[in-house]
Tab-separated table of C-alpha atoms in Angstrom:
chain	number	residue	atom	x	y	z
A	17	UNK	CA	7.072	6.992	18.322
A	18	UNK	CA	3.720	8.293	17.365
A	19	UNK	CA	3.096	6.297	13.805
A	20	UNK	CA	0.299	3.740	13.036
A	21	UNK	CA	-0.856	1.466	10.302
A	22	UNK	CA	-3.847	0.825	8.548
A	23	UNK	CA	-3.717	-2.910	7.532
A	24	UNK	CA	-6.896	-3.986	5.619
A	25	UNK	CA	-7.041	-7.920	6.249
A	26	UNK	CA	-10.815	-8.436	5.535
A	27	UNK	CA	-10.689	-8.172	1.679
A	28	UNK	CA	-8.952	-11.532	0.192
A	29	UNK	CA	-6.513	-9.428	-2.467
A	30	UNK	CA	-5.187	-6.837	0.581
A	31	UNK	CA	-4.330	-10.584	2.293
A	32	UNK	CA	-2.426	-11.785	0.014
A	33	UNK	CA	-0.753	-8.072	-1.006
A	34	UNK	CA	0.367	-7.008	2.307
A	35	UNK	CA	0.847	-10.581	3.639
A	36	UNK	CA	4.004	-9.280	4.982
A	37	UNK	CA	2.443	-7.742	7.744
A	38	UNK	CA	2.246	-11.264	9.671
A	39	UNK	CA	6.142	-11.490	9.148
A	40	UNK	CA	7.398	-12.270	12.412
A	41	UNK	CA	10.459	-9.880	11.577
A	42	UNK	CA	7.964	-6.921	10.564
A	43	UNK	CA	5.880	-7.641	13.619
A	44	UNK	CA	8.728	-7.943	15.932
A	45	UNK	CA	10.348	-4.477	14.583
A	46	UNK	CA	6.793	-2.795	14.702
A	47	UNK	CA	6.246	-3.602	17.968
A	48	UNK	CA	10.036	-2.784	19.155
A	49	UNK	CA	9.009	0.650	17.497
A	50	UNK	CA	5.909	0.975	19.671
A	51	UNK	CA	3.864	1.653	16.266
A	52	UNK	CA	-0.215	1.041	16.505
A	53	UNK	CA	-1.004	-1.047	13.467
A	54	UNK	CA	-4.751	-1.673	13.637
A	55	UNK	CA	-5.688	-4.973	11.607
A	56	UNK	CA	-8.819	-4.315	10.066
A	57	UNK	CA	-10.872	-8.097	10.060
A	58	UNK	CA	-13.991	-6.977	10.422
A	59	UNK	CA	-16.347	-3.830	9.741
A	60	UNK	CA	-16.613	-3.194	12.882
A	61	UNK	CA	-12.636	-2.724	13.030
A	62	UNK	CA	-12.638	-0.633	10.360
A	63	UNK	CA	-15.383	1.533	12.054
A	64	UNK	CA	-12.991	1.686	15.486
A	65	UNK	CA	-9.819	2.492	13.065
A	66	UNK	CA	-9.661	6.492	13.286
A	67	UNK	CA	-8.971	5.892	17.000
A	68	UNK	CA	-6.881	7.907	19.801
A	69	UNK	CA	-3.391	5.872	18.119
A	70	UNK	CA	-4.467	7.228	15.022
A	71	UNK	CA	-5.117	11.029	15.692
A	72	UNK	CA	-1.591	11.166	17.413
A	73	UNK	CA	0.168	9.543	14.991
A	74	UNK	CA	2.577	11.954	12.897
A	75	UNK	CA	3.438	8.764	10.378
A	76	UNK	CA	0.359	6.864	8.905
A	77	UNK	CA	0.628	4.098	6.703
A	78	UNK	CA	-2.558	3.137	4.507
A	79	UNK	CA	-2.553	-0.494	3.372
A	80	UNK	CA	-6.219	-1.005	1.855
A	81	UNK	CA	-8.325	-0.024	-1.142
A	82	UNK	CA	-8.374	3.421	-2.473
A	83	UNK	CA	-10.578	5.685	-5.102
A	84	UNK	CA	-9.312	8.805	-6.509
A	85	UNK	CA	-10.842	10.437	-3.839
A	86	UNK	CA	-10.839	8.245	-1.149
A	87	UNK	CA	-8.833	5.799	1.031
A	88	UNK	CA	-10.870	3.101	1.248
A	89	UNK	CA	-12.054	0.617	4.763
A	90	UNK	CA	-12.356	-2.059	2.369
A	91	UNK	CA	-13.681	-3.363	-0.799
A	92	UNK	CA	-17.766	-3.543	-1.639
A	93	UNK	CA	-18.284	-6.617	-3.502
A	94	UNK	CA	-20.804	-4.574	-5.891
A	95	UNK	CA	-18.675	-3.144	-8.275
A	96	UNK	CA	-21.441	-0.467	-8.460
A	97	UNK	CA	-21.132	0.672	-5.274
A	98	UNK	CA	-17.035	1.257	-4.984
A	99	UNK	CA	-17.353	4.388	-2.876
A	100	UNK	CA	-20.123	2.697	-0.110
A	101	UNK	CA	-17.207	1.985	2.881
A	102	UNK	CA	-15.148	5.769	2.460
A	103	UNK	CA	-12.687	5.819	5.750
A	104	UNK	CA	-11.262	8.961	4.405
A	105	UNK	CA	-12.401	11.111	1.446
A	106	UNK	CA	-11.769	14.859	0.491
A	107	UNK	CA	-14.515	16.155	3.029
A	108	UNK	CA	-13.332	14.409	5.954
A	109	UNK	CA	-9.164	14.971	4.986
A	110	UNK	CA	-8.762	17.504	8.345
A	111	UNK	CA	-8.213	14.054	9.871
A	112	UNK	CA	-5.181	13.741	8.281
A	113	UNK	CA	-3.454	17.525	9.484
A	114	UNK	CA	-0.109	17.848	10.186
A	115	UNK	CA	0.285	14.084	9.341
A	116	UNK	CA	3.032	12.309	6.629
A	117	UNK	CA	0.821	9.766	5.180
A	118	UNK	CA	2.201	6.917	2.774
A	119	UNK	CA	-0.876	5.495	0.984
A	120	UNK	CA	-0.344	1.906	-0.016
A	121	UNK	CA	-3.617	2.203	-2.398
A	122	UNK	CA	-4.924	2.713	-5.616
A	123	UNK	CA	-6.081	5.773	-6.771
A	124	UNK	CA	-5.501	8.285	-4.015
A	125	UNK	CA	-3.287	10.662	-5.123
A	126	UNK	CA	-5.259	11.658	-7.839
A	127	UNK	CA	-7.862	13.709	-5.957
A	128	UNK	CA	-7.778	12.904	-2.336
A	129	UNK	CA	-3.322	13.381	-2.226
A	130	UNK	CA	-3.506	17.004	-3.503
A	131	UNK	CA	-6.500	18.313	-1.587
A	132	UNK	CA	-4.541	16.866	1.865
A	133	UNK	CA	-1.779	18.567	1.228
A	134	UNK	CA	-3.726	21.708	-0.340
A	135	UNK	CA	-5.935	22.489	2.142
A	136	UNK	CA	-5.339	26.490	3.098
A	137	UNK	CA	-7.741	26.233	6.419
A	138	UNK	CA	-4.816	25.291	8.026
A	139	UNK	CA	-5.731	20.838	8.263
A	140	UNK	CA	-2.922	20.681	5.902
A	141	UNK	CA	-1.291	17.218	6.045
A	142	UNK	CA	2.313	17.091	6.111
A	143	UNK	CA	3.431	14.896	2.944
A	144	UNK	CA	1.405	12.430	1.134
A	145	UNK	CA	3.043	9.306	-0.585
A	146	UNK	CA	0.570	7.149	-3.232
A	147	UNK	CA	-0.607	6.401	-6.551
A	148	UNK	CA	-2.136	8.319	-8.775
A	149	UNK	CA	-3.223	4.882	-10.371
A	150	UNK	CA	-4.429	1.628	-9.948
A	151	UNK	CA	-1.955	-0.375	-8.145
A	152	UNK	CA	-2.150	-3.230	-10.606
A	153	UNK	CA	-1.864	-7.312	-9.583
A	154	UNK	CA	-3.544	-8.501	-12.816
A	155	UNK	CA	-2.846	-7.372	-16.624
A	156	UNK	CA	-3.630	-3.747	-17.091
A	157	UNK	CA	-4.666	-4.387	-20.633
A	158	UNK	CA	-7.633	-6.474	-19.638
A	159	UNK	CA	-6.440	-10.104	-20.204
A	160	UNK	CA	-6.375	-11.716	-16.898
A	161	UNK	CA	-3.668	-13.837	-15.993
A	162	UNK	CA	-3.604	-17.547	-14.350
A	163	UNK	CA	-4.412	-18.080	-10.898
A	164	UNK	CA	-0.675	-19.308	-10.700
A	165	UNK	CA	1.007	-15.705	-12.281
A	166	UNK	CA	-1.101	-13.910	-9.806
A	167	UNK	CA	-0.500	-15.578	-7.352
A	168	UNK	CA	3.471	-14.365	-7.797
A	169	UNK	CA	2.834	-10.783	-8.543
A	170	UNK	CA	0.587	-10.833	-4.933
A	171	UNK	CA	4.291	-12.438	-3.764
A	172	UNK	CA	6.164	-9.522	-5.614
A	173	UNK	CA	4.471	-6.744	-4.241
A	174	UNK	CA	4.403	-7.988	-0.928
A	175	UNK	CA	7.737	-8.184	-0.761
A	176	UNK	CA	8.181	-4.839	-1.984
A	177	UNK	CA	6.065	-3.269	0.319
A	178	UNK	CA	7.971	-5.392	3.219
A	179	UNK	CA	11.376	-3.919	1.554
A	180	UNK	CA	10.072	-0.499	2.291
A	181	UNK	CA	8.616	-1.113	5.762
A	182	UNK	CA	11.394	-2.152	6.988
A	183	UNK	CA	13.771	0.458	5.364
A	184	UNK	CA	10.989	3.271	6.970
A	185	UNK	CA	11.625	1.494	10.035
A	186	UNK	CA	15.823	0.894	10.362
A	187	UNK	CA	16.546	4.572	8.382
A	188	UNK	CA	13.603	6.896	9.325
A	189	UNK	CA	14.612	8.619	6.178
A	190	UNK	CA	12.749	11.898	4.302
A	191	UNK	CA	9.979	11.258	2.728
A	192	UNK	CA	11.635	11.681	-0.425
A	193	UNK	CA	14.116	9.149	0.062
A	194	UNK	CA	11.522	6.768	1.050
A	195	UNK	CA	9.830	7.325	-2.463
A	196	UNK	CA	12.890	7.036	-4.101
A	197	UNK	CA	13.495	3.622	-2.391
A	198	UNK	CA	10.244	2.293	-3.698
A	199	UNK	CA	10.589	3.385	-6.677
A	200	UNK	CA	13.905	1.489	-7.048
A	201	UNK	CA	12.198	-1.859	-5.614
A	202	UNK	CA	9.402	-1.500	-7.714
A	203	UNK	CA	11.846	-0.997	-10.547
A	204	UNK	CA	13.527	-3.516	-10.472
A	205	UNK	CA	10.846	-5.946	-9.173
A	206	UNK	CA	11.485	-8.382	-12.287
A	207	UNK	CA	14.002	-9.971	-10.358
A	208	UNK	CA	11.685	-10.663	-7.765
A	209	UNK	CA	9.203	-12.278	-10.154
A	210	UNK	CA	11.689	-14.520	-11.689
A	211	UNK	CA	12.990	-15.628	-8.176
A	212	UNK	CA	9.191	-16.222	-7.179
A	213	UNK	CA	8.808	-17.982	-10.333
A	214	UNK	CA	12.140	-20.270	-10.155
A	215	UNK	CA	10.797	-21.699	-6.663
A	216	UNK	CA	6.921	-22.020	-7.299
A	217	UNK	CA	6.525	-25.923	-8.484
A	218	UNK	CA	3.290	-24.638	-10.563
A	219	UNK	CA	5.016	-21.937	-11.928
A	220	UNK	CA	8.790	-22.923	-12.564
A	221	UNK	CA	8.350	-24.487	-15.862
A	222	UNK	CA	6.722	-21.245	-17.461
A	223	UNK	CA	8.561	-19.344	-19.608
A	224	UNK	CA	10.966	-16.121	-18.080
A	225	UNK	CA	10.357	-14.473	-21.023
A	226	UNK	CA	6.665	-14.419	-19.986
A	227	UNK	CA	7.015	-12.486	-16.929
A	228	UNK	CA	8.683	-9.152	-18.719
A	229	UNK	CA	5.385	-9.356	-19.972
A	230	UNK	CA	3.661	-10.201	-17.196
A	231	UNK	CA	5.977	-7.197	-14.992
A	232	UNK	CA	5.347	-4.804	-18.218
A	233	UNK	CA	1.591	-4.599	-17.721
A	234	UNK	CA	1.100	-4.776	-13.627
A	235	UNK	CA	4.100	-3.408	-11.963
A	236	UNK	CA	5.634	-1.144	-14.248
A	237	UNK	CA	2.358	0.561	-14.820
A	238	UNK	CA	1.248	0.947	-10.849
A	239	UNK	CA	4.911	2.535	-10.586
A	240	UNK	CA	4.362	5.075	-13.301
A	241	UNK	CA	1.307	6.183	-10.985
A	242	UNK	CA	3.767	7.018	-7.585
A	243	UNK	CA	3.752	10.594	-6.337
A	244	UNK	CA	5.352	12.319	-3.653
A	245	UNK	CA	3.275	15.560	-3.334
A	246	UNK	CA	3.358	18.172	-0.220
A	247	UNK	CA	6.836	18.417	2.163
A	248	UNK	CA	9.542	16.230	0.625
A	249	UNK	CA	12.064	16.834	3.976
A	250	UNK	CA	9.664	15.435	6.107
A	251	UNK	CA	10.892	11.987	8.423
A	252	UNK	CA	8.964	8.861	8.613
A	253	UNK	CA	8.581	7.299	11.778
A	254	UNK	CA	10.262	10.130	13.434
């Protein structure tokens, strides 16, 4: 199985988001599946990451940062300076030909999705799977939440993105069906948050009510940004 995964560990949000990866069940099945998943701890892994694994692979998974126009290595701390560590942007997409890509970022499929799967010089990718907007773990309206209701929507989305690695990995489906599967976890993601909630001692005496709110203005936001653009037939992990 030619596939790999781009897991961004350096950057202390990407830890806590994709804290799935060190599942011992999602480790297990990636490894049964012989799939490459380079964990990115340092720069210098992120400057080894577009490595022989990676130009074979047909399936790539992007868990990391992301601008509109670029799929990040990992975050700059100077706000200022978002675009300083590109691993993939618009100019360098031919990397990406012939490739079904599922970008677990913000951003991305705003500028950088379209031109991948746009390109007529024949570095085409295949299919491209992301958001067109920020993937949001704190309120999109600009009033941050407590250290304790973050913490559960890190929880929530890591288990969604767990719920879909693992359903790429037991059904291989389309591409298509694979969006429509997140879009269905994501969707219903409240129920998450409320189980997260019922068995967090800081959190447990909050208010349900609250996290409607809270899922209102992070998660059902980031899901309004999911596109599927390019080949919808096209297999994962095939």
């Amino acid at each position: 199985m030619n596939s790999y995964v781009y897991w961004n560990n350096k950057d202390n949000d990407c830890k806590k988001m994709f804290s799935f990866m060190r599942c011992e069940e999602i480790i297990s099945l990636l490894s049964e599946s012989n799939v490459c998943v380079k964990r990115i701890n340092t720069a210098e892994d992120a400057n080894q990451a577009l490595c022989t694994e990676f130009q074979s692979a047909t399936t790539v998974f992007f868990l990391t940062h992301g601008l509109d126009d670029t799929i990040l290595k990992y975050k700059s701390r100077n706000p200022q300076c978002a675009n300083d560590y590109p691993l993939i942007n618009v100019t360098s997409s031919d990397c990406l030909s012939k490739k079904i890509i599922i970008a677990i970022c913000c951003d991305s499929a705003e500028i950088l999705g379209p031109a991948c799967v746009n390109r007529a010089d024949g570095y085409a990718c295949i299919s491209y799977l992301g958001f067109r907007s920020p993937i949001y773990y704190n309120n999109s309206n600009g009033r941050h939440y407590s250290a304790d209701i973050v913490g559960i929507i890190y929880k929530t989305y890591s288990q969604i993105f767990k719920q879909m690695m693992l359903f790429s990995l037991d059904s291989k489906p389309s591409i298509k069906v694979l969006m429509l599967y997140l879009n269905k976890e994501m969707g219903s993601a409240l129920v998450t948050m409320t189980h997260f909630l019922s068995i967090t001692p800081q959190t447990k005496t909050l208010p349900v009510d609250l996290l409607a709110e809270v899922y209102n203005n992070t998660i059902e936001p980031s899901l309004s940004g999911l596109v599927l653009l390019g080949d919808e037939t096209a297999r994962v992990f095939l």
